[in-house]
Coordinates of N, CA and C in Angstrom, one line a residue:
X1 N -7.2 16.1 -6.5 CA -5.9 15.5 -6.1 C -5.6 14.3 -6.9
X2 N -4.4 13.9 -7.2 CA -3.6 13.0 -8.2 C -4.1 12.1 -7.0
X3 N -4.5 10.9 -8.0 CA -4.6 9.4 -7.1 C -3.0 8.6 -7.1
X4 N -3.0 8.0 -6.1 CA -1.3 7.6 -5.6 C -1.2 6.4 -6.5
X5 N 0.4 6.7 -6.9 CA 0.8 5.7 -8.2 C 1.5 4.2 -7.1
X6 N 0.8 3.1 -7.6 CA 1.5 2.0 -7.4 C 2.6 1.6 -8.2
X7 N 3.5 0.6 -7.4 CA 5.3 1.0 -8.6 C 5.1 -0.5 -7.9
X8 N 5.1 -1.8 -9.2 CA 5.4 -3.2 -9.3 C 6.6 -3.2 -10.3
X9 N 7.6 -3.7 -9.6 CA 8.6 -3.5 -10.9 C 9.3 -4.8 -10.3
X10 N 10.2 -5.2 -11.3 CA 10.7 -6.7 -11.4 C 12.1 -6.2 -10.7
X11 N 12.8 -6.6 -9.5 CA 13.9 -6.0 -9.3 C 15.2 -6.9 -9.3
X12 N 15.0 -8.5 -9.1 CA 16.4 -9.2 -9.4 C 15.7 -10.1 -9.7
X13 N 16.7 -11.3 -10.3 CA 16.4 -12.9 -10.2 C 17.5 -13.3 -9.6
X14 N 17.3 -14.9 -9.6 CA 18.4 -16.0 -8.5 C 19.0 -16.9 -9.5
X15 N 19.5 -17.3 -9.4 CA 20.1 -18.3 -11.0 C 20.8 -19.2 -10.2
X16 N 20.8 -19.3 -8.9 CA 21.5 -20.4 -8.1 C 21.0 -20.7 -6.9
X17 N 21.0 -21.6 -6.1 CA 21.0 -22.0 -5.0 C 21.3 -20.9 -3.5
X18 N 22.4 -20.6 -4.4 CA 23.4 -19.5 -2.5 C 22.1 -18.4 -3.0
X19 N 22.5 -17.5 -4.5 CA 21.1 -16.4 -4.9 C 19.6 -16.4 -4.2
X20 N 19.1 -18.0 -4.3 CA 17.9 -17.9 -3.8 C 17.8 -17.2 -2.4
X21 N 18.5 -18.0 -1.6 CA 18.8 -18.2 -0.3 C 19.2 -16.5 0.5
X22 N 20.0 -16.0 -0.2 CA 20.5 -14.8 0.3 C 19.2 -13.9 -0.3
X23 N 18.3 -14.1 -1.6 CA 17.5 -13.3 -1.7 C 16.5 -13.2 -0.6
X24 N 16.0 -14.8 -0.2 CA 14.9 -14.8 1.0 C 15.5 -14.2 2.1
X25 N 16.6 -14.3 2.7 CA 17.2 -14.2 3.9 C 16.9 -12.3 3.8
X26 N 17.1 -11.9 2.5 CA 17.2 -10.5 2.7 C 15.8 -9.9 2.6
X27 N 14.6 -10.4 2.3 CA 13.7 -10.0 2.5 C 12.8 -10.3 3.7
X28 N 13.6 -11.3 4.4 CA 12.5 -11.5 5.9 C 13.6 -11.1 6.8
X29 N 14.4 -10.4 6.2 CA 15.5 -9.8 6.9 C 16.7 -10.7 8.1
X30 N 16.6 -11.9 7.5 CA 17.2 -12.7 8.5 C 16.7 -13.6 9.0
X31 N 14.7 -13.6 8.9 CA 13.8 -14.2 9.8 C 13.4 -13.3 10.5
X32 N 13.3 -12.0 11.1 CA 13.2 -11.0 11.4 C 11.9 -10.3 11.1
X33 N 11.6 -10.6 9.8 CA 10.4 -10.2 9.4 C 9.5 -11.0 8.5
X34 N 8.3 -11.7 9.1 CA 7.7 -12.6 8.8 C 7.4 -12.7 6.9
X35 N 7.8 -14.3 6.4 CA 7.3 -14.8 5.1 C 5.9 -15.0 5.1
X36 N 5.0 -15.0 4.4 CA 3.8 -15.5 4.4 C 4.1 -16.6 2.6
X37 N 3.7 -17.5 2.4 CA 3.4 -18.0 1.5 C 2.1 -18.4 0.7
X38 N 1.8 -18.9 -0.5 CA 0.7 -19.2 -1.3 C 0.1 -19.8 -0.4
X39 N 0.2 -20.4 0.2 CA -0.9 -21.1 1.3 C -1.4 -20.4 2.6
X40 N -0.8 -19.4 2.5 CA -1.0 -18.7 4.0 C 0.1 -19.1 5.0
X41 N 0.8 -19.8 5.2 CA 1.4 -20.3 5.9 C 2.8 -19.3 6.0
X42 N 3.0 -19.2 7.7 CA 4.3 -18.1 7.5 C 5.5 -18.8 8.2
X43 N 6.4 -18.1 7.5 CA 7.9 -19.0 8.2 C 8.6 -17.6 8.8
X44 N 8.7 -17.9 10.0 CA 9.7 -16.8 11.1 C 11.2 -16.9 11.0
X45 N 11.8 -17.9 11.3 CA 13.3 -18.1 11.8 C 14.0 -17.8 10.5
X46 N 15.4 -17.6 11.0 CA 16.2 -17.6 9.9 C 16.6 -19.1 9.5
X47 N 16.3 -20.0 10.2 CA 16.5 -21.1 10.0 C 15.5 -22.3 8.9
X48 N 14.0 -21.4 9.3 CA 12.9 -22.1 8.4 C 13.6 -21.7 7.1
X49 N 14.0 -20.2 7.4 CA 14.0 -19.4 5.4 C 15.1 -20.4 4.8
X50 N 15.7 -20.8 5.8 CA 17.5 -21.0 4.6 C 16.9 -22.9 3.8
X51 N 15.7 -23.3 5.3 CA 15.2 -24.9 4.8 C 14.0 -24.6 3.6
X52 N 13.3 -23.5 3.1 CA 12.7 -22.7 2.3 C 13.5 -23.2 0.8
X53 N 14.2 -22.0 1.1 CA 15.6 -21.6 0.1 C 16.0 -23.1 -0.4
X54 N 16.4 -23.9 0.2 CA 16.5 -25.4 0.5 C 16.1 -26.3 -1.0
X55 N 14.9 -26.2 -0.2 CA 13.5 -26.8 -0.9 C 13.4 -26.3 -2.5
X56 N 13.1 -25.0 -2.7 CA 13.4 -24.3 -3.8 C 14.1 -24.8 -4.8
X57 N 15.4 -24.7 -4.5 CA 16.4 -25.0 -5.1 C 16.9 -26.5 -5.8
X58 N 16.4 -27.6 -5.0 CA 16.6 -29.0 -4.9 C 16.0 -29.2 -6.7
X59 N 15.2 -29.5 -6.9 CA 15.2 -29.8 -8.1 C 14.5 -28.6 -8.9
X60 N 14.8 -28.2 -10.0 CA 14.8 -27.1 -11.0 C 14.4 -27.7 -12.3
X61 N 14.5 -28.9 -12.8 CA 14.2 -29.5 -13.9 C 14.9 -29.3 -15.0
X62 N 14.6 -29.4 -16.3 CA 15.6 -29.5 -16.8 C 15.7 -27.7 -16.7
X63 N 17.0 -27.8 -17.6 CA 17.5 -26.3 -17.2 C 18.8 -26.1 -18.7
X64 N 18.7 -24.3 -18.6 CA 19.6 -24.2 -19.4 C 20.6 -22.9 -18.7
X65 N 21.7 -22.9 -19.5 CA 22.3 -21.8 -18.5 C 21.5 -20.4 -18.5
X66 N 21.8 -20.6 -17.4 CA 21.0 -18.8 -16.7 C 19.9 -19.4 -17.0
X67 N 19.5 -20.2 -16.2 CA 18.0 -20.3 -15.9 C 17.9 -20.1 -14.9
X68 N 16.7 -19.1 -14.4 CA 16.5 -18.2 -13.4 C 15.3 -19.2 -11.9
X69 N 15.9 -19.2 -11.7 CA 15.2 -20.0 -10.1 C 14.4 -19.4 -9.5
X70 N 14.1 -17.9 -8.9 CA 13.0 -17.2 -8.4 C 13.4 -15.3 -9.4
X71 N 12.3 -15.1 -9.2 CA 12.0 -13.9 -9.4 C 11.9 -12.8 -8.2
X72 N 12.2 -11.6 -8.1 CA 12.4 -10.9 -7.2 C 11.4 -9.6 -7.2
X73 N 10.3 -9.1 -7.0 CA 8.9 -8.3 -7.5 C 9.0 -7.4 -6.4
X74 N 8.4 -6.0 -6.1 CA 8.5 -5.0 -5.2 C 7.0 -4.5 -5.4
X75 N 6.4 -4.3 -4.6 CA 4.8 -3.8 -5.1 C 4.9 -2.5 -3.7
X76 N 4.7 -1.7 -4.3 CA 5.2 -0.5 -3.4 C 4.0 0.4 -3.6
X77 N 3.7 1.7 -2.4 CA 2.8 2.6 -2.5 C 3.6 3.6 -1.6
X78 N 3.0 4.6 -2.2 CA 3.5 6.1 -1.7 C 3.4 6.1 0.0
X79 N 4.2 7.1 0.8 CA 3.5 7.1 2.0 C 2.3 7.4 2.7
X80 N 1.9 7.2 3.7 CA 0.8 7.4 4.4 C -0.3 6.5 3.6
X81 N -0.1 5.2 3.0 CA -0.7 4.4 2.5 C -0.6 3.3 3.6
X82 N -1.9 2.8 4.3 CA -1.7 2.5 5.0 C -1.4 0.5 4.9
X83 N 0.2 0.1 5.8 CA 0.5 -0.8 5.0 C -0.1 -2.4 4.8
X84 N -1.3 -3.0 6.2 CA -1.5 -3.9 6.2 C -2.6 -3.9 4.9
X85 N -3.4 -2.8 4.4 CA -4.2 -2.2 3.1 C -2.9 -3.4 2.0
X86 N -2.3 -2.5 1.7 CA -1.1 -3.1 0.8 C -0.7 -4.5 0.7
X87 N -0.4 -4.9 2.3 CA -0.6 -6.2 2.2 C -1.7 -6.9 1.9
X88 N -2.5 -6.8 1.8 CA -4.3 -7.2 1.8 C -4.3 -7.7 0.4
X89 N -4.0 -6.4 -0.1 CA -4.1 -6.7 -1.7 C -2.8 -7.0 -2.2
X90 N -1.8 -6.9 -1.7 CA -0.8 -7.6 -2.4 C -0.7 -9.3 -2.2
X91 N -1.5 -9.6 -1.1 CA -2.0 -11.1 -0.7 C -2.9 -11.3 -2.4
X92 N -4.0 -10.9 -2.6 CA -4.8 -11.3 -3.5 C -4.1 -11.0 -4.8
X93 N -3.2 -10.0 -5.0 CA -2.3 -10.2 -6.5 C -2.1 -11.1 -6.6
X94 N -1.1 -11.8 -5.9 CA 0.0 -12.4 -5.9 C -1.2 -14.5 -6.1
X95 N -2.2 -14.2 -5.1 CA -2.9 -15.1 -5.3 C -3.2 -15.9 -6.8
X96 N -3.8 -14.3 -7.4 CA -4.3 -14.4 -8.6 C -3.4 -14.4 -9.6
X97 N -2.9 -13.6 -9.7 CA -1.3 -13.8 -10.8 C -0.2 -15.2 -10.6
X98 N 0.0 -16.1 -9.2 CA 1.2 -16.9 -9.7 C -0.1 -18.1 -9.1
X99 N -0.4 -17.9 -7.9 CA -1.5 -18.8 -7.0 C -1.3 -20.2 -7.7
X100 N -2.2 -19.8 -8.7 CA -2.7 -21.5 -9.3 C -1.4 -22.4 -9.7
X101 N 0.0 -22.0 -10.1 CA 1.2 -22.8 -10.2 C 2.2 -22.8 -9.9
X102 N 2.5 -21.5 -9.4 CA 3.6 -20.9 -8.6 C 3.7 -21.2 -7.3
X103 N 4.9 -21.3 -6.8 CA 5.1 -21.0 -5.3 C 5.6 -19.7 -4.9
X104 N 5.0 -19.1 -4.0 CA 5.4 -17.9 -3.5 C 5.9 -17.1 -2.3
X105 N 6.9 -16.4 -1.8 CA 6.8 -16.0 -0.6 C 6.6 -14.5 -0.7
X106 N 6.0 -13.9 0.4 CA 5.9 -12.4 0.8 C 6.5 -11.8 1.6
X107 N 7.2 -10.3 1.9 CA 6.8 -10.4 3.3 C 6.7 -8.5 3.3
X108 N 5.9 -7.8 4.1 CA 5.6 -6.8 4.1 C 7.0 -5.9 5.1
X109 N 7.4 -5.2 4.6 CA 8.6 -3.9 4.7 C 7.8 -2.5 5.2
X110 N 7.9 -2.0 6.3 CA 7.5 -0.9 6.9 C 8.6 -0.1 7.5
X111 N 9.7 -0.5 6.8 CA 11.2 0.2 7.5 C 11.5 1.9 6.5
X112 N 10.8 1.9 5.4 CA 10.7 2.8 4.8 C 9.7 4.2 5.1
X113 N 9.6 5.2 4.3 CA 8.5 6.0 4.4 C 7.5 5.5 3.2
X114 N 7.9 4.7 2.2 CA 7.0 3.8 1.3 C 6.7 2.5 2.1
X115 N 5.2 2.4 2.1 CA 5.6 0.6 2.5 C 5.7 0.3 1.3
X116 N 5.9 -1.0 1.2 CA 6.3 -1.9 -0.1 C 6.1 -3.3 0.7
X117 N 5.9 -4.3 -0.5 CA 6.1 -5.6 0.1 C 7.2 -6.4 -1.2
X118 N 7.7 -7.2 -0.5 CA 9.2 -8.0 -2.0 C 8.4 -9.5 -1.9
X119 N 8.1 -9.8 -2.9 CA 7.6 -11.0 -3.1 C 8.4 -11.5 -4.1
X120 N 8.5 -12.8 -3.7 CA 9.6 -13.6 -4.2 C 8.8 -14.6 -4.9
X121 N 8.9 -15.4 -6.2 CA 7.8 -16.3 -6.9 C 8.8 -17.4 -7.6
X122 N 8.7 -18.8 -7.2 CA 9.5 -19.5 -7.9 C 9.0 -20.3 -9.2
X123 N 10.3 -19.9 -9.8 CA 9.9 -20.2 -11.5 C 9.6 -21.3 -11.7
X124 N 9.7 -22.1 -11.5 CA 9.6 -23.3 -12.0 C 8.1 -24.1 -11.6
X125 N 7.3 -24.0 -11.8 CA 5.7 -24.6 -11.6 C 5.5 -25.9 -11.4
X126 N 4.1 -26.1 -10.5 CA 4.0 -27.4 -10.5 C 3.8 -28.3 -11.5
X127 N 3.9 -27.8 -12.1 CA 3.3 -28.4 -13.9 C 4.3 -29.2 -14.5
X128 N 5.5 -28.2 -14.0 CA 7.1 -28.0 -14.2 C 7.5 -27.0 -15.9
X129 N 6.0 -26.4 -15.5 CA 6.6 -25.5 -16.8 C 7.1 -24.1 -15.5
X130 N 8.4 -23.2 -16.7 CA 8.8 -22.1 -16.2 C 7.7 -21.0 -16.0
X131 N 8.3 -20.3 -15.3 CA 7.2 -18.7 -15.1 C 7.9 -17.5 -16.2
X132 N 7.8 -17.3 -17.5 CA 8.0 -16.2 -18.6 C 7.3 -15.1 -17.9
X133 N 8.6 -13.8 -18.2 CA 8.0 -12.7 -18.0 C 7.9 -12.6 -19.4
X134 N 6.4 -11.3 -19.7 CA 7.0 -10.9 -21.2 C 6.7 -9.6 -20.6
X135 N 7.4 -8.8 -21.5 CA 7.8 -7.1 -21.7 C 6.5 -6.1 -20.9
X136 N 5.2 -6.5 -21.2 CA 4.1 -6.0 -20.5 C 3.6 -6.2 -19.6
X137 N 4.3 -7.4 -18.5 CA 3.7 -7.9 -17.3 C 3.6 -7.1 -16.3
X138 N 4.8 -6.6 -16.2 CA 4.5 -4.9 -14.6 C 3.6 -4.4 -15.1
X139 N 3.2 -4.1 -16.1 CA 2.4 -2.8 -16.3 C 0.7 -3.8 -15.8
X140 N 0.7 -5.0 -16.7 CA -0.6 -5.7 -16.6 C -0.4 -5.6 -14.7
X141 N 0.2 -6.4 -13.9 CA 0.7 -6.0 -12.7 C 0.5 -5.2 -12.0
X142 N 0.4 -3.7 -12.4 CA -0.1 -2.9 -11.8 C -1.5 -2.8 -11.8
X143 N -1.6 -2.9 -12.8 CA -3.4 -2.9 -13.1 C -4.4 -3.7 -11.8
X144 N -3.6 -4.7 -12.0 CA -4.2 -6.0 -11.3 C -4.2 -5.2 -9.8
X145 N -2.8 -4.6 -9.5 CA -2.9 -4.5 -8.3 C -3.8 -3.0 -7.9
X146 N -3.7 -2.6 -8.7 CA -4.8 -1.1 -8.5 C -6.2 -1.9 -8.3
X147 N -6.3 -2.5 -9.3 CA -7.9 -3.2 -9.1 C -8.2 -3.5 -7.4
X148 N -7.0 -4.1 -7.0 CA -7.2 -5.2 -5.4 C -7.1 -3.9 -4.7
X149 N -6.5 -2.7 -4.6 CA -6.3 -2.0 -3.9 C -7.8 -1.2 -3.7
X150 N -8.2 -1.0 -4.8 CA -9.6 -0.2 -5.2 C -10.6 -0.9 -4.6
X151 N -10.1 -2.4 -4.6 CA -11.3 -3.4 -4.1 C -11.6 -3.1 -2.0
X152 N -10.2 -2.8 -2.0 CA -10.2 -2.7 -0.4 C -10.2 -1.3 0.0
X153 N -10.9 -0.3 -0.7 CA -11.4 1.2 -0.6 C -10.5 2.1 -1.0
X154 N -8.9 2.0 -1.4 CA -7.4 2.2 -1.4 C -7.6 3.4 -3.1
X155 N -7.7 4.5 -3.2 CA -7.3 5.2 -4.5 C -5.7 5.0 -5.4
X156 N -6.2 4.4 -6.4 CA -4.1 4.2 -6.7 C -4.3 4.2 -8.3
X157 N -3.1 4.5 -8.9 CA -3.0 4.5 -10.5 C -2.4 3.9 -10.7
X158 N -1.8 3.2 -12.0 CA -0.9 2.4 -12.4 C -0.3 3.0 -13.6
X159 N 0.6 3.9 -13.4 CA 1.2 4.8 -14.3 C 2.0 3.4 -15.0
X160 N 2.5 3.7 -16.7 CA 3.3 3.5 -17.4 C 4.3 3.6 -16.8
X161 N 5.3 2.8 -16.8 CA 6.9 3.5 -16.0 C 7.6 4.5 -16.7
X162 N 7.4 4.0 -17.6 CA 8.0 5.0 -18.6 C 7.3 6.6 -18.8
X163 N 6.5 6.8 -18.4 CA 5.7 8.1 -18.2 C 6.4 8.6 -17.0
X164 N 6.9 7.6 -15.6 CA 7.6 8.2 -15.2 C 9.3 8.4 -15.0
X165 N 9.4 8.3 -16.4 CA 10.7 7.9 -17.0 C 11.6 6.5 -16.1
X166 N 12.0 5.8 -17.3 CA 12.4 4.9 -16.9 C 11.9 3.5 -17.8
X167 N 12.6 2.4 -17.7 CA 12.3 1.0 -18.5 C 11.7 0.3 -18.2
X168 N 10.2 -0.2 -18.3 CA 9.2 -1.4 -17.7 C 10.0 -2.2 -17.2
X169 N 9.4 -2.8 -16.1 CA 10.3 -3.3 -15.7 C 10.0 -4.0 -14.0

Protein backbone atom coordinates (compact mmCIF):
# COMPACT_ATOMS: atom_id res chain seq x y z
CA UNK A 1 0.00 0.00 0.00
CA UNK A 2 1.12 3.69 -1.27
CA UNK A 3 2.19 5.61 1.90
CA UNK A 4 -0.21 8.89 2.29
CA UNK A 5 1.17 12.05 0.43
CA UNK A 6 1.51 15.19 2.59
CA UNK A 7 0.47 18.50 0.44
CA UNK A 8 2.44 21.86 2.19
CA UNK A 9 1.80 24.35 -0.40
CA UNK A 10 2.12 28.24 -0.07
CA UNK A 11 -1.56 29.38 -0.64
CA UNK A 12 -1.76 33.46 -0.33
CA UNK A 13 0.08 36.36 1.17
CA UNK A 14 -1.13 39.77 2.95
CA UNK A 15 0.52 42.93 1.62
CA UNK A 16 -1.68 45.07 3.97
CA UNK A 17 -3.12 45.57 7.25
CA UNK A 18 -7.24 44.79 6.30
CA UNK A 19 -5.21 41.28 4.19
CA UNK A 20 -3.55 40.27 7.39
CA UNK A 21 -6.56 40.63 9.48
CA UNK A 22 -9.20 39.04 7.12
CA UNK A 23 -6.60 36.20 6.51
CA UNK A 24 -6.50 35.38 10.50
CA UNK A 25 -10.09 35.95 10.92
CA UNK A 26 -10.55 33.28 8.10
CA UNK A 27 -8.53 30.73 9.49
CA UNK A 28 -9.78 30.71 13.20
CA UNK A 29 -12.92 31.16 11.48
CA UNK A 30 -14.06 34.22 13.20
CA UNK A 31 -12.50 33.08 16.63
CA UNK A 32 -14.44 30.00 16.26
CA UNK A 33 -11.62 27.92 15.91
CA UNK A 34 -8.72 28.08 18.20
CA UNK A 35 -5.03 30.03 17.13
CA UNK A 36 -2.24 28.43 18.81
CA UNK A 37 1.06 30.49 18.42
CA UNK A 38 5.07 30.08 18.51
CA UNK A 39 4.85 30.13 22.11
CA UNK A 40 2.01 27.94 22.71
CA UNK A 41 -0.21 30.36 23.59
CA UNK A 42 -3.85 30.30 22.04
CA UNK A 43 -6.17 33.19 21.10
CA UNK A 44 -10.06 32.34 20.95
CA UNK A 45 -12.25 35.40 20.32
CA UNK A 46 -12.74 37.19 17.32
CA UNK A 47 -11.74 39.97 19.12
CA UNK A 48 -8.12 38.69 20.34
CA UNK A 49 -7.54 37.70 16.35
CA UNK A 50 -8.39 41.26 14.96
CA UNK A 51 -5.84 42.76 18.26
CA UNK A 52 -3.27 39.85 16.76
CA UNK A 53 -3.80 41.12 13.17
CA UNK A 54 -3.23 44.52 14.99
CA UNK A 55 0.04 43.88 16.33
CA UNK A 56 1.29 42.30 13.16
CA UNK A 57 0.76 44.90 11.13
CA UNK A 58 1.89 48.07 13.30
CA UNK A 59 5.38 48.26 12.28
CA UNK A 60 6.72 46.28 9.04
CA UNK A 61 10.04 48.09 8.78
CA UNK A 62 11.32 49.41 6.04
CA UNK A 63 9.38 48.20 3.09
CA UNK A 64 9.05 48.19 -0.58
CA UNK A 65 5.91 47.96 -2.60
CA UNK A 66 4.34 44.63 -2.37
CA UNK A 67 5.99 43.75 0.46
CA UNK A 68 4.29 40.87 1.76
CA UNK A 69 3.34 41.02 5.67
CA UNK A 70 2.39 37.29 6.42
CA UNK A 71 2.46 34.25 4.45
CA UNK A 72 -0.46 31.94 4.13
CA UNK A 73 0.90 27.70 4.34
CA UNK A 74 -1.73 24.66 4.24
CA UNK A 75 -0.08 21.41 5.61
CA UNK A 76 -2.73 18.84 4.79
CA UNK A 77 -3.10 14.91 4.93
CA UNK A 78 -5.27 12.54 3.21
CA UNK A 79 -8.41 11.35 5.19
CA UNK A 80 -8.67 9.01 8.01
CA UNK A 81 -5.32 10.68 9.11
CA UNK A 82 -5.82 11.15 12.31
CA UNK A 83 -6.02 15.07 12.97
CA UNK A 84 -4.52 15.96 16.43
CA UNK A 85 -1.36 13.44 14.81
CA UNK A 86 -1.21 16.37 12.19
CA UNK A 87 -1.41 18.90 14.58
CA UNK A 88 1.39 17.30 16.68
CA UNK A 89 3.70 17.49 13.95
CA UNK A 90 2.62 20.42 12.26
CA UNK A 91 3.28 22.13 15.95
CA UNK A 92 7.09 20.83 15.58
CA UNK A 93 7.44 21.98 11.76
CA UNK A 94 6.44 25.04 12.18
CA UNK A 95 8.64 25.15 15.51
CA UNK A 96 11.59 24.24 13.56
CA UNK A 97 11.21 25.97 10.29
CA UNK A 98 10.03 29.73 11.36
CA UNK A 99 10.39 29.13 15.57
CA UNK A 100 13.70 30.74 16.08
CA UNK A 101 12.53 34.25 14.24
CA UNK A 102 9.30 34.17 13.03
CA UNK A 103 6.07 34.78 14.57
CA UNK A 104 3.42 32.36 13.96
CA UNK A 105 -0.18 31.33 14.19
CA UNK A 106 -1.89 27.86 13.61
CA UNK A 107 -5.00 26.59 13.80
CA UNK A 108 -6.21 22.95 13.00
CA UNK A 109 -9.38 22.56 10.33
CA UNK A 110 -11.37 19.28 10.73
CA UNK A 111 -14.41 20.72 8.59
CA UNK A 112 -13.05 18.82 5.71
CA UNK A 113 -12.62 15.00 4.80
CA UNK A 114 -8.78 16.15 4.70
CA UNK A 115 -7.61 17.49 7.91
CA UNK A 116 -5.19 20.24 7.17
CA UNK A 117 -3.96 22.89 9.44
CA UNK A 118 -3.37 26.99 7.68
CA UNK A 119 -0.57 28.35 9.38
CA UNK A 120 -0.02 31.78 8.99
CA UNK A 121 3.96 33.04 9.56
CA UNK A 122 4.80 36.69 9.76
CA UNK A 123 7.47 38.01 7.54
CA UNK A 124 9.11 40.24 8.98
CA UNK A 125 11.60 38.64 11.96
CA UNK A 126 12.73 39.62 15.09
CA UNK A 127 16.01 40.34 13.71
CA UNK A 128 13.87 42.51 11.32
CA UNK A 129 15.15 40.58 8.52
CA UNK A 130 12.24 39.32 5.92
CA UNK A 131 11.15 35.66 5.66
CA UNK A 132 12.40 34.71 1.58
CA UNK A 133 10.63 31.96 0.14
CA UNK A 134 12.97 30.33 -2.50
CA UNK A 135 11.47 28.03 -5.30
CA UNK A 136 12.36 24.73 -3.23
CA UNK A 137 10.91 25.50 0.20
CA UNK A 138 7.45 23.33 -0.09
CA UNK A 139 9.16 20.54 -1.26
CA UNK A 140 12.19 20.92 1.61
CA UNK A 141 8.72 21.49 3.77
CA UNK A 142 7.37 18.53 3.13
CA UNK A 143 10.19 16.57 3.89
CA UNK A 144 10.50 18.24 7.15
CA UNK A 145 7.07 17.49 7.74
CA UNK A 146 7.03 13.76 6.79
CA UNK A 147 10.06 13.50 9.05
CA UNK A 148 7.65 14.92 12.20
CA UNK A 149 4.93 12.85 11.14
CA UNK A 150 7.13 9.59 10.95
CA UNK A 151 8.46 10.78 14.26
CA UNK A 152 4.90 10.43 15.76
CA UNK A 153 4.33 6.74 14.21
CA UNK A 154 2.25 8.67 11.04
CA UNK A 155 3.32 6.82 7.33
CA UNK A 156 3.47 9.92 4.76
CA UNK A 157 5.45 10.85 1.47
CA UNK A 158 6.36 14.06 0.23
CA UNK A 159 5.66 13.75 -3.37
CA UNK A 160 7.20 16.49 -5.83
CA UNK A 161 4.03 18.56 -6.69
CA UNK A 162 4.78 18.52 -9.90
CA UNK A 163 4.70 14.57 -10.08
CA UNK A 164 1.38 15.39 -9.05
CA UNK A 165 0.94 17.78 -11.69
CA UNK A 166 0.95 21.09 -10.87
CA UNK A 167 3.57 24.23 -9.83
CA UNK A 168 5.72 24.00 -6.41
CA UNK A 169 4.31 25.91 -4.63
Amino acid sequence: MDKPEVVVRIVSNAYDAYQVESDLLRISKNGAVELEDESGQFTFTEDMVRDLAKDWSRFQGRQRKNTRYTTNIVLSMPAGTEPQALKRASQAFAKRQFGQNYQYVMALHTDTDNPHVQLTVRNLGHDGRRLHMKKGDPQKWRETLVAELERLGIEAKATLRATRGGKDG
